[in-house]
Amino acid sequence: MERTESMLAQTRPPGVADADPGSVLLPGHDVPLGRYTTVRRLLPQRPRRMVGAWCFVDHFGPDDVAQRPGMEVPPHPHTGLQTVTWLLDGEIIHRDSLGSVQAIRPGQLNVMTSGQGIAHSERSPAVHPPVMHGVQLWVALPDPARAGAAAFAHHADLPRWRDGELDVTLLVGELAGERSPAVVHTPLMGAQLELGGTAPTTLPLRPDFEYALLAMSGSAEAAGVGFEPGALLYLG
């Protein structure tokens, strides 16, 4: 596996059974956003609406945009959500109703908290890299944050480390004793895992959390299930 995005969500909400449903492989479906951009939506789906507080998972690319505008999502509103944007290739300019204007490039993180309401656009600059590839993860905010003020943060420096053949970049939350600087409002985690070989790898995980894995390139196997780009592996 070359790269995979790992999402670890909050503990199960009150009233949800503790029984582990086991692994479920969820195929994505294409959703057009604007005139030029199509994402592969992996959450929500009928078998699995959410993974903890992660409520939307949109994987886009890799797309050849050398002769195209690239990302072109016009202004639109959000309420009650937090968006977590991560790029492997390309460049996007984020603009919002708070006055934020911020470029995001590979290895950087944008986190937008809508609170009571925010409007934003996401567009590639006129001169942009030839490939667009990334993921946008959406978080359902708890009530206090839903009623709070909107906010936007850009993080150019994130915790990164190597464990054997595994390179880890922590986007949000905590993992293996490391903590991301990104502010979240519910216990969750998101990380990029990049394997340099085929040797089995383990990560310290919390048994009271739900997990899912998204292959962004290459292929992998987890919990005895193989998966490739285009599907989300829910681990329970």
PDB file of N, CA and C in Angstrom, residues 33-38 72-74:
ATOM      1  N   LEU A  33     -19.436  18.121  -7.884  1.00  0.00           N
ATOM      2  CA  LEU A  33     -19.428  19.357  -7.099  1.00  0.00           C
ATOM      3  C   LEU A  33     -19.010  20.484  -8.039  1.00  0.00           C
ATOM      4  N   GLY A  34     -19.953  21.333  -8.384  1.00  0.00           N
ATOM      5  CA  GLY A  34     -19.635  22.375  -9.338  1.00  0.00           C
ATOM      6  C   GLY A  34     -19.514  21.808 -10.743  1.00  0.00           C
ATOM      7  N   ARG A  35     -18.927  22.596 -11.634  1.00  0.00           N
ATOM      8  CA  ARG A  35     -18.865  22.229 -13.048  1.00  0.00           C
ATOM      9  C   ARG A  35     -17.740  21.261 -13.380  1.00  0.00           C
ATOM     10  N   TYR A  36     -16.605  21.356 -12.662  1.00  0.00           N
ATOM     11  CA  TYR A  36     -15.425  20.618 -13.066  1.00  0.00           C
ATOM     12  C   TYR A  36     -14.986  19.548 -12.060  1.00  0.00           C
ATOM     13  N   THR A  37     -15.579  19.509 -10.880  1.00  0.00           N
ATOM     14  CA  THR A  37     -15.072  18.658  -9.810  1.00  0.00           C
ATOM     15  C   THR A  37     -16.057  17.544  -9.490  1.00  0.00           C
ATOM     16  N   THR A  38     -15.552  16.321  -9.439  1.00  0.00           N
ATOM     17  CA  THR A  38     -16.330  15.166  -9.007  1.00  0.00           C
ATOM     18  C   THR A  38     -15.582  14.487  -7.870  1.00  0.00           C
ATOM     19  N   GLU A  72     -12.898  23.510  -8.593  1.00  0.00           N
ATOM     20  CA  GLU A  72     -13.717  24.684  -8.903  1.00  0.00           C
ATOM     21  C   GLU A  72     -15.060  24.527  -8.204  1.00  0.00           C
ATOM     22  N   VAL A  73     -15.070  24.793  -6.902  1.00  0.00           N
ATOM     23  CA  VAL A  73     -16.295  24.696  -6.095  1.00  0.00           C
ATOM     24  C   VAL A  73     -16.686  26.111  -5.690  1.00  0.00           C
ATOM     25  N   PRO A  74     -17.789  26.650  -6.220  1.00  0.00           N
ATOM     26  CA  PRO A  74     -18.173  28.040  -5.965  1.00  0.00           C
ATOM     27  C   PRO A  74     -18.639  28.243  -4.528  1.00  0.00           C
TER      28      PRO A  74
END
